[in-house]
CSV table of C-alpha atoms and ligand atoms in Angstrom, one decimal:
chain,number,residue,atom,x,y,z
A,1,MET,CA,87.7,97.2,83.8
A,2,MET,CA,84.2,98.6,83.9
A,3,MET,CA,82.2,97.2,86.8
A,4,LYS,CA,78.4,96.9,86.7
A,5,MET,CA,76.4,97.3,89.8
A,6,LYS,CA,73.9,94.6,90.7
A,7,SER,CA,70.6,95.2,89.0
A,8,SER,CA,68.6,95.2,92.2
A,9,VAL,CA,68.5,99.0,92.1
A,10,ARG,CA,67.2,100.5,89.0
A,11,GLY,CA,66.4,104.2,88.4
A,12,SER,CA,64.2,104.3,85.4
A,13,ALA,CA,63.0,102.3,82.4
A,14,ALA,CA,65.9,103.8,80.3
A,15,ALA,CA,68.3,102.8,83.0
A,16,SER,CA,66.8,99.3,82.9
A,17,ALA,CA,67.3,99.0,79.2
A,18,ALA,CA,70.8,100.2,79.4
A,19,MET,CA,71.4,97.7,82.2
A,20,CYS,CA,70.1,94.9,80.1
A,21,CYS,CA,72.6,95.8,77.3
A,22,LEU,CA,75.3,96.0,79.9
A,23,VAL,CA,74.4,92.6,81.3
A,24,LEU,CA,74.8,91.1,77.8
A,25,LEU,CA,78.0,92.9,77.1
A,26,ILE,CA,79.5,91.9,80.4
A,27,THR,CA,78.4,88.3,80.1
A,28,THR,CA,80.1,88.1,76.7
A,29,ALA,CA,83.2,89.9,78.1
A,30,ASP,CA,83.3,87.4,81.0
A,31,PHE,CA,83.7,84.5,78.6
A,32,CYS,CA,86.1,86.3,76.2
A,33,ASN,CA,88.4,87.7,78.9
A,34,GLY,CA,88.3,84.8,81.3
A,35,GLY,CA,91.3,82.9,82.4
A,36,VAL,CA,94.2,85.2,81.7
A,37,THR,CA,97.5,84.8,83.6
A,38,SER,CA,99.8,87.7,83.1
A,39,ARG,CA,103.5,87.1,83.4
A,40,PHE,CA,104.3,90.8,84.1
A,41,VAL,CA,106.5,91.4,87.2
A,42,ARG,CA,107.2,95.0,88.3
A,43,LYS,CA,110.4,93.9,90.1
A,44,PRO,CA,111.4,90.3,90.5
A,45,GLU,CA,114.1,90.8,93.2
A,46,GLU,CA,113.4,90.1,96.9
A,47,SER,CA,112.2,93.1,98.9
A,48,GLN,CA,114.1,94.5,101.8
A,49,ASP,CA,112.9,96.7,104.6
A,50,MET,CA,113.9,100.3,104.3
A,51,PRO,CA,116.7,101.1,106.9
A,52,LEU,CA,115.8,103.0,110.1
A,53,ASP,CA,117.5,106.1,108.7
A,54,ALA,CA,115.5,106.1,105.4
A,55,ASP,CA,114.2,109.6,104.6
A,56,VAL,CA,110.6,108.3,104.4
A,57,LEU,CA,110.8,106.9,108.0
A,58,ARG,CA,112.3,110.0,109.5
A,59,VAL,CA,111.3,111.1,113.0
A,60,PRO,CA,110.0,114.7,112.7
A,61,PRO,CA,112.5,117.2,114.2
A,62,GLY,CA,112.0,118.8,117.6
A,63,TYR,CA,111.4,117.5,121.1
A,64,ASN,CA,108.2,115.4,121.4
A,65,ALA,CA,107.0,116.4,117.9
A,66,PRO,CA,103.9,114.5,117.0
A,67,GLN,CA,104.7,111.6,114.6
A,68,GLN,CA,102.8,108.7,112.9
A,69,VAL,CA,99.8,110.9,112.2
A,70,HIS,CA,97.0,109.1,110.5
A,71,ILE,CA,93.2,109.5,110.1
A,72,THR,CA,90.3,107.2,109.5
A,73,GLN,CA,86.6,107.8,109.2
A,74,GLY,CA,85.1,108.3,112.7
A,75,ASP,CA,81.5,107.5,112.2
A,76,HIS,CA,79.0,105.7,109.9
A,77,GLU,CA,78.1,108.6,107.6
A,78,GLY,CA,81.4,110.4,107.0
A,79,LYS,CA,80.9,113.4,109.3
A,80,GLY,CA,83.5,112.2,111.8
A,81,MET,CA,87.2,111.7,111.6
A,82,ILE,CA,89.5,109.9,114.0
A,83,VAL,CA,92.9,111.6,114.1
A,84,SER,CA,95.7,109.6,115.7
A,85,TRP,CA,99.3,110.5,116.5
A,86,VAL,CA,102.2,109.5,118.7
A,87,THR,CA,104.4,111.6,121.0
A,88,GLN,CA,107.6,109.8,121.9
A,89,ASP,CA,109.1,111.7,124.9
A,90,GLU,CA,106.2,112.6,127.1
A,91,PRO,CA,102.4,112.6,126.8
A,92,GLY,CA,102.3,116.3,125.9
A,93,SER,CA,99.0,117.9,124.9
A,94,SER,CA,96.2,115.8,123.5
A,95,LYS,CA,94.6,119.0,122.1
A,96,LEU,CA,93.8,119.2,118.4
A,97,ILE,CA,93.0,122.4,116.7
A,98,TYR,CA,91.0,122.3,113.5
A,99,TRP,CA,89.4,124.8,111.1
A,100,THR,CA,88.0,125.3,107.7
A,101,GLU,CA,89.3,127.7,105.0
A,102,ASN,CA,87.3,130.6,106.3
A,103,GLY,CA,86.0,129.2,109.6
A,104,LYS,CA,87.1,129.9,113.1
A,105,LYS,CA,89.5,127.6,114.9
A,106,GLN,CA,88.0,124.9,117.2
A,107,ALA,CA,89.6,122.6,119.7
A,108,ALA,CA,89.1,118.9,120.4
A,109,TYR,CA,90.8,116.7,122.9
A,110,GLY,CA,92.0,113.1,122.4
A,111,LEU,CA,92.6,110.2,124.7
A,112,ILE,CA,96.1,108.9,125.3
A,113,THR,CA,97.0,105.2,125.5
A,114,THR,CA,100.3,103.3,125.8
A,115,TYR,CA,101.2,99.6,125.8
A,116,ASP,CA,104.2,97.4,126.5
A,117,TYR,CA,105.1,94.5,124.3
A,118,TYR,CA,107.8,92.2,125.7
A,119,THR,CA,110.7,94.7,126.3
A,120,TYR,CA,109.2,97.4,124.1
A,121,LYS,CA,107.4,100.4,125.6
A,122,SER,CA,105.2,102.4,123.2
A,123,GLY,CA,105.2,106.2,123.0
A,124,TYR,CA,102.0,108.1,123.9
A,125,ILE,CA,99.4,107.2,121.4
A,126,HIS,CA,96.7,109.9,120.9
A,127,HIS,CA,93.3,109.3,119.4
A,128,CYS,CA,90.9,112.2,118.9
A,129,ASN,CA,87.5,111.7,117.3
A,130,LEU,CA,86.3,114.8,115.5
A,131,LYS,CA,82.5,114.9,115.2
A,132,ASN,CA,79.8,116.8,113.3
A,133,LEU,CA,82.1,117.9,110.5
A,134,GLU,CA,80.6,119.3,107.3
A,135,HIS,CA,80.6,117.0,104.3
A,136,ASP,CA,82.8,117.7,101.3
A,137,THR,CA,84.9,120.2,103.2
A,138,LYS,CA,88.6,120.8,103.6
A,139,TYR,CA,89.7,120.9,107.2
A,140,TYR,CA,93.2,121.9,108.4
A,141,TYR,CA,94.3,120.5,111.7
A,142,GLU,CA,97.2,120.9,114.1
A,143,VAL,CA,98.6,118.5,116.7
A,144,GLY,CA,101.3,118.9,119.3
A,145,THR,CA,99.7,122.1,120.5
A,146,GLY,CA,101.2,123.6,123.6
A,147,GLY,CA,104.7,122.5,122.7
A,148,ASN,CA,107.1,124.2,120.4
A,149,ASN,CA,106.8,121.5,117.7
A,150,THR,CA,103.2,121.7,116.4
A,151,ARG,CA,102.6,120.1,113.1
A,152,GLN,CA,99.8,121.0,110.6
A,153,PHE,CA,98.0,118.7,108.2
A,154,TRP,CA,94.7,118.8,106.3
A,155,PHE,CA,92.0,116.4,105.1
A,156,LYS,CA,88.8,116.6,103.0
A,157,THR,CA,85.6,115.1,104.4
A,158,PRO,CA,83.7,112.8,102.1
A,159,PRO,CA,80.5,114.1,100.3
A,160,LYS,CA,77.1,113.4,101.7
A,161,VAL,CA,76.1,109.8,101.1
A,162,GLY,CA,73.8,109.3,98.0
A,163,PRO,CA,73.2,106.8,95.2
A,164,ASP,CA,75.0,108.7,92.5
A,165,VAL,CA,77.8,110.3,94.4
A,166,PRO,CA,81.1,109.8,92.6
A,167,PHE,CA,84.0,108.7,94.8
A,168,THR,CA,87.4,107.2,94.2
A,169,PHE,CA,89.0,104.6,96.5
A,170,GLY,CA,92.6,103.5,96.6
A,171,LEU,CA,93.1,99.8,97.3
A,172,ILE,CA,96.3,98.6,99.0
A,173,GLY,CA,97.0,95.4,100.8
A,174,ASP,CA,99.9,93.8,102.7
A,175,LEU,CA,102.0,96.9,102.4
A,176,GLY,CA,104.9,96.5,104.9
A,177,GLN,CA,107.8,98.9,104.7
A,178,THR,CA,110.2,97.8,102.1
A,179,PHE,CA,111.6,99.7,99.1
A,180,ASP,CA,108.8,98.1,97.1
A,181,SER,CA,106.2,99.3,99.7
A,182,ASN,CA,107.6,102.8,99.1
A,183,ALA,CA,107.2,102.4,95.4
A,184,THR,CA,103.6,101.2,95.8
A,185,LEU,CA,102.7,104.1,98.0
A,186,THR,CA,104.5,106.6,95.6
A,187,HIS,CA,102.6,105.1,92.7
A,188,TYR,CA,99.3,105.5,94.6
A,189,GLU,CA,100.1,109.1,95.5
A,190,ASN,CA,101.1,110.0,91.9
A,191,ASN,CA,98.1,108.2,90.4
A,192,PRO,CA,96.3,110.8,88.3
A,193,ILE,CA,92.9,109.1,89.1
A,194,GLY,CA,93.3,110.6,92.6
A,195,GLY,CA,92.2,108.3,95.3
A,196,GLN,CA,90.2,110.0,98.1
A,197,THR,CA,90.3,107.2,100.7
A,198,VAL,CA,92.3,104.0,101.0
A,199,LEU,CA,90.6,100.7,101.6
A,200,PHE,CA,93.4,98.8,103.3
A,201,LEU,CA,93.2,95.0,103.1
A,202,GLY,CA,95.3,94.1,106.2
A,203,ASP,CA,98.9,93.3,107.1
A,204,LEU,CA,100.4,96.7,108.0
A,205,SER,CA,103.9,96.8,109.5
A,206,TYR,CA,105.1,93.1,109.4
A,207,ALA,CA,106.7,93.8,112.8
A,208,ASP,CA,106.1,90.2,113.7
A,209,ASN,CA,108.6,89.1,111.0
A,210,HIS,CA,111.4,90.5,113.2
A,211,PRO,CA,112.8,89.2,116.5
A,212,ASN,CA,110.3,89.4,119.4
A,213,HIS,CA,107.8,91.2,117.0
A,214,ASP,CA,110.1,94.2,117.1
A,215,ASN,CA,107.5,96.9,117.8
A,216,VAL,CA,109.8,99.6,116.6
A,217,LYS,CA,108.6,98.4,113.2
A,218,TRP,CA,105.1,99.5,114.1
A,219,ASP,CA,106.6,103.0,114.7
A,220,THR,CA,108.5,103.1,111.5
A,221,PHE,CA,105.4,101.9,109.6
A,222,GLY,CA,103.4,104.7,111.1
A,223,ARG,CA,105.9,107.3,110.0
A,224,PHE,CA,106.1,105.7,106.6
A,225,ILE,CA,102.4,106.0,105.7
A,226,GLU,CA,101.9,109.4,107.4
A,227,ARG,CA,102.5,111.2,104.1
A,228,SER,CA,99.2,109.7,102.8
A,229,ALA,CA,97.3,108.6,105.9
A,230,ALA,CA,97.5,112.0,107.6
A,231,TYR,CA,95.7,113.6,104.6
A,232,GLN,CA,93.1,111.0,103.7
A,233,PRO,CA,91.3,108.3,105.7
A,234,TRP,CA,92.6,104.8,105.5
A,235,ILE,CA,89.9,102.2,106.2
A,236,TRP,CA,91.6,99.4,108.2
A,237,THR,CA,91.1,95.6,107.8
A,238,THR,CA,93.0,93.4,110.2
A,239,GLY,CA,95.3,90.8,108.8
A,240,ASN,CA,97.3,87.9,110.3
A,241,HIS,CA,100.3,90.2,110.9
A,242,GLU,CA,98.1,92.3,113.2
A,243,ILE,CA,97.6,89.3,115.6
A,244,ASP,CA,101.0,89.6,117.3
A,245,TYR,CA,100.1,86.6,119.5
A,246,ALA,CA,103.4,85.4,121.0
A,247,PRO,CA,103.0,83.3,124.2
A,248,GLU,CA,106.7,82.4,124.1
A,249,ILE,CA,107.5,86.0,125.2
A,250,GLY,CA,104.4,86.4,127.3
A,251,GLU,CA,102.3,88.2,124.8
A,252,THR,CA,99.0,86.5,124.8
A,253,LYS,CA,96.5,89.3,123.9
A,254,PRO,CA,95.8,89.1,120.2
A,255,PHE,CA,95.9,92.4,118.2
A,256,LYS,CA,97.6,94.3,121.1
A,257,PRO,CA,99.8,96.7,119.0
A,258,PHE,CA,97.1,97.2,116.3
A,259,THR,CA,94.2,98.0,118.6
A,260,HIS,CA,96.3,100.5,120.5
A,261,ARG,CA,97.5,102.2,117.4
A,262,TYR,CA,94.8,102.0,114.8
A,263,HIS,CA,91.2,102.8,115.8
A,264,THR,CA,88.1,102.0,113.8
A,265,PRO,CA,84.6,103.5,114.1
A,266,TYR,CA,83.1,100.1,115.0
A,267,LYS,CA,80.7,101.3,117.6
A,268,ALA,CA,79.0,103.5,115.0
A,269,SER,CA,77.8,100.3,113.2
A,270,ILE,CA,76.8,98.5,116.5
A,271,SER,CA,79.8,96.2,116.3
A,272,THR,CA,81.4,95.0,119.5
A,273,ALA,CA,85.0,94.8,118.3
A,274,PRO,CA,87.2,97.0,116.2
A,275,HIS,CA,87.9,94.2,113.6
A,276,TRP,CA,84.5,94.1,112.0
A,277,TYR,CA,82.4,97.2,111.2
A,278,SER,CA,80.9,99.2,108.4
A,279,VAL,CA,81.1,102.7,107.0
A,280,LYS,CA,79.2,104.5,104.3
A,281,ILE,CA,81.3,106.5,101.8
A,282,GLY,CA,79.8,108.2,98.7
A,283,SER,CA,77.5,105.7,97.1
A,284,ALA,CA,79.2,102.7,98.7
A,285,TYR,CA,78.5,100.7,101.8
A,286,ILE,CA,81.7,99.2,103.0
A,287,ILE,CA,81.6,96.1,105.3
A,288,VAL,CA,84.9,95.1,107.0
A,289,LEU,CA,85.2,91.5,108.2
A,290,SER,CA,87.9,89.9,110.3
A,291,SER,CA,89.5,86.7,109.1
A,292,TYR,CA,91.1,86.2,112.5
A,293,SER,CA,88.2,86.7,114.8
A,294,ALA,CA,85.6,83.9,115.4
A,295,TYR,CA,83.1,83.6,112.5
A,296,GLY,CA,81.3,80.4,113.4
A,297,LYS,CA,77.5,80.2,114.0
A,298,TYR,CA,76.4,82.3,117.1
A,299,THR,CA,79.7,84.2,117.3
A,300,PRO,CA,79.7,88.0,117.7
A,301,GLN,CA,81.0,88.6,114.2
A,302,THR,CA,78.4,86.3,112.6
A,303,GLU,CA,75.5,87.7,114.6
A,304,TRP,CA,76.6,91.2,113.6
A,305,LEU,CA,76.9,90.4,109.9
A,306,GLU,CA,73.5,88.7,109.9
A,307,LYS,CA,71.9,91.9,111.3
A,308,GLU,CA,74.1,94.2,109.2
A,309,LEU,CA,73.5,93.0,105.7
A,310,PRO,CA,69.7,93.6,105.8
A,311,LYS,CA,70.3,97.1,107.0
A,312,VAL,CA,71.9,98.2,103.8
A,313,ASN,CA,69.6,100.5,101.8
A,314,ARG,CA,70.6,100.0,98.2
A,315,SER,CA,68.6,103.0,97.1
A,316,GLU,CA,71.0,105.1,99.2
A,317,THR,CA,74.2,103.2,98.8
A,318,PRO,CA,73.8,101.0,95.7
A,319,TRP,CA,77.4,99.7,95.9
A,320,LEU,CA,77.9,97.0,98.5
A,321,ILE,CA,81.6,96.2,99.1
A,322,VAL,CA,83.2,93.7,101.6
A,323,LEU,CA,86.8,93.9,102.8
A,324,VAL,CA,88.4,90.9,104.3
A,325,HIS,CA,92.1,89.8,104.7
A,326,SER,CA,92.2,86.1,103.7
A,327,PRO,CA,90.7,85.6,100.2
A,328,TRP,CA,87.8,83.1,99.7
A,329,TYR,CA,88.8,82.5,96.0
A,330,ASN,CA,92.5,82.1,95.6
A,331,SER,CA,94.2,80.0,92.9
A,332,TYR,CA,97.8,80.7,94.0
A,333,ASN,CA,99.9,78.1,95.9
A,334,TYR,CA,100.1,80.4,98.9
A,335,HIS,CA,97.6,80.4,101.7
A,336,TYR,CA,95.6,78.0,99.5
A,337,MET,CA,92.1,77.4,100.9
A,338,GLU,CA,92.9,79.3,104.1
A,339,GLY,CA,89.8,81.4,103.5
A,340,GLU,CA,87.6,78.4,102.8
A,341,THR,CA,86.0,78.0,106.2
A,342,MET,CA,84.9,81.7,106.3
A,343,ARG,CA,83.7,81.3,102.7
A,344,VAL,CA,81.5,78.4,103.7
A,345,MET,CA,80.0,80.4,106.6
A,346,TYR,CA,79.5,83.8,104.9
A,347,GLU,CA,79.3,83.3,101.1
A,348,PRO,CA,75.6,82.4,101.1
A,349,LEU,CA,74.8,85.6,103.0
A,350,LEU,CA,76.8,87.8,100.6
A,351,VAL,CA,75.1,86.2,97.5
A,352,GLN,CA,71.7,86.6,99.2
A,353,HIS,CA,72.4,90.3,99.7
A,354,ARG,CA,73.9,90.7,96.3
A,355,VAL,CA,77.3,92.1,97.4
A,356,ASP,CA,79.1,93.7,94.4
A,357,LEU,CA,82.7,93.3,95.3
A,358,VAL,CA,84.8,91.5,97.8
A,359,PHE,CA,88.4,92.7,98.2
A,360,ALA,CA,91.0,90.6,100.0
A,361,GLY,CA,94.8,90.7,100.7
A,362,HIS,CA,97.0,88.1,102.3
A,363,VAL,CA,98.2,86.5,99.0
A,364,HIS,CA,101.0,88.7,97.7
A,365,ALA,CA,99.7,88.9,94.2
A,366,TYR,CA,96.7,90.0,92.2
A,367,GLU,CA,93.7,87.9,91.1
A,368,ARG,CA,90.2,88.8,89.9
A,369,SER,CA,87.4,86.3,89.7
A,370,GLU,CA,84.4,86.0,87.5
A,371,ARG,CA,81.0,86.6,89.1
A,372,ILE,CA,80.7,83.1,90.7
A,373,SER,CA,79.4,81.4,93.7
A,374,ASN,CA,79.8,78.0,95.4
A,375,VAL,CA,76.8,77.9,97.6
A,376,ALA,CA,74.9,74.8,96.2
A,377,TYR,CA,76.8,72.3,98.3
A,378,ARG,CA,74.9,69.9,100.5
A,379,VAL,CA,76.4,66.7,101.9
A,380,VAL,CA,73.9,64.6,100.1
A,381,SER,CA,74.1,66.3,96.7
A,382,GLY,CA,77.9,66.9,96.7
A,383,ASP,CA,77.5,69.8,94.4
A,384,CYS,CA,80.6,71.9,95.2
A,385,LYS,CA,82.0,73.6,92.1
A,386,PRO,CA,82.1,77.4,91.6
A,387,ALA,CA,79.4,78.3,89.2
A,388,LYS,CA,78.4,81.5,87.3
A,389,ASP,CA,76.1,83.5,89.4
A,390,ASP,CA,74.8,87.0,88.6
A,391,ASP,CA,73.9,87.5,92.2
A,392,ALA,CA,77.4,86.8,93.4
A,393,PRO,CA,80.2,89.3,93.9
A,394,VAL,CA,83.4,89.7,92.0
A,395,TYR,CA,86.4,88.6,94.2
A,396,ILE,CA,89.6,90.6,94.0
A,397,THR,CA,92.8,89.7,95.8
A,398,ILE,CA,95.1,92.7,96.0
A,399,GLY,CA,97.7,91.6,98.6
A,400,ASP,CA,100.6,92.9,96.4
A,401,GLY,CA,101.6,96.0,98.3
A,402,GLY,CA,105.3,94.9,98.4
A,403,ASN,CA,106.2,93.6,101.9
A,404,ILE,CA,109.3,91.8,103.2
A,405,GLU,CA,107.9,88.4,102.4
A,406,GLY,CA,108.1,88.9,98.7
A,407,LEU,CA,105.8,87.9,95.8
A,408,ALA,CA,103.4,84.9,95.6
A,409,ASN,CA,104.5,83.9,92.1
A,410,ASN,CA,103.6,80.2,92.2
A,411,MET,CA,100.1,79.6,90.7
A,412,THR,CA,98.0,76.5,90.5
A,413,GLU,CA,97.8,75.2,87.0
A,414,PRO,CA,95.7,75.2,84.9
A,415,GLN,CA,94.1,78.5,85.9
A,416,PRO,CA,90.6,77.6,87.2
A,417,GLU,CA,87.7,78.7,85.1
A,418,TYR,CA,86.3,81.0,87.8
A,419,SER,CA,89.6,83.0,87.9
A,420,ALA,CA,89.4,85.8,85.4
A,421,TYR,CA,92.9,87.3,85.7
A,422,ARG,CA,96.1,86.6,87.7
A,423,GLU,CA,99.3,88.5,88.0
A,424,ALA,CA,102.1,88.1,90.5
A,425,SER,CA,103.5,91.6,90.6
A,426,PHE,CA,103.5,94.4,93.2
A,427,GLY,CA,101.0,97.2,92.8
A,428,HIS,CA,97.8,99.0,94.0
A,429,ALA,CA,94.4,99.5,92.5
A,430,THR,CA,91.8,102.3,92.3
A,431,LEU,CA,88.0,102.0,92.2
A,432,SER,CA,86.3,105.1,90.8
A,433,ILE,CA,82.6,104.9,91.4
A,434,LYS,CA,80.8,107.1,88.8
A,435,ASN,CA,77.2,106.7,89.7
A,436,ARG,CA,74.7,103.9,90.7
A,437,THR,CA,75.4,101.8,87.7
A,438,HIS,CA,79.0,102.3,86.7
A,439,ALA,CA,82.5,102.2,88.2
A,440,TYR,CA,85.9,102.1,86.7
A,441,TYR,CA,88.4,99.7,88.4
A,442,THR,CA,92.0,99.6,87.4
B,501,LIG,FE1,98.3,88.1,105.5
């Protein structure tokens, strides 16, 4: 589908005229295409976790060889990259060597962390934040330096931020590590559209679905995604499967495995916790929210979001995108209305600041909304129905990565008017931003 950016940013009179035509076309399209429920299912059978000896979960050969290598953007502008990896046998060196095609080799040093979870003891988790990189440049990097088992990878930094910078995002949610998860990741890797960065909508390893939150599953998940996440940044949203709160086994610190293993550049956006933050990529401003951190009035997340939204300069980053785990608009009979309290708190802010797209996961299916809002409600007026609103975002649920819990294939009937398209099938999406007015989402 073609997505139109909000008309708050307009380049020229010609662009304005074109925009008006688009508004008309899209308004018509909304009504024509609204309310489709697809019955397609990629694979109806229940998903099973891949076995420990699956080739895609393999431990790299050699003593203390770095494993679970993954990267994420390390700053607000795209000139930083956080590189993370695990050494299993001993801490080893936290030195990382990196270089460009014709440049000289440079060294950076990471920090090492470990954690215990019930009877599990983690390996040595390294995080190294590379700073002041050149935009739009391919960097090679090597970890495990000093041992005999160094491993080499590469990534490309994003282009300098600007209003017409094209950029392609991959969108994956609720991935897990089943045979279906593997199919989803393979489809993404082979997608000719060529995603440059993954926006991940939360729920990574599903370790908590196993006895005592078997944290070995966090390790196997790290090895599973390495083939993509070591080469392009994955932007992390926290889901309920990251909470790992288990007082019955003495684990009372929420998000313990996730926060040790997956870093986010939250300090660069003046956030006070890794679960809510923002990054600029290409012509997009990405705001990540946390469904499982406090979001009431006066809470840190709310105070941050209230200050954050007015900071967005739409002349620089015309596309404003929000990521959150639990969807605010969901017409499946799974997690029904779980996102409602956060919607009540934050939807007026998003409409006021004309957010373009809100991506969510959690529900293991696909759903796209019309451009609607439900912000008129007052106790005295009782006006509480989603209504067409050109200032409102389009809401997309893409929690269909293929995890062990299976598909959400039971829908509320009839399909509500605000719901444009639903399909209970595993998959991923891509969002190719072309310029300040057009993007192609599929
Ligand atoms: Fe979830």
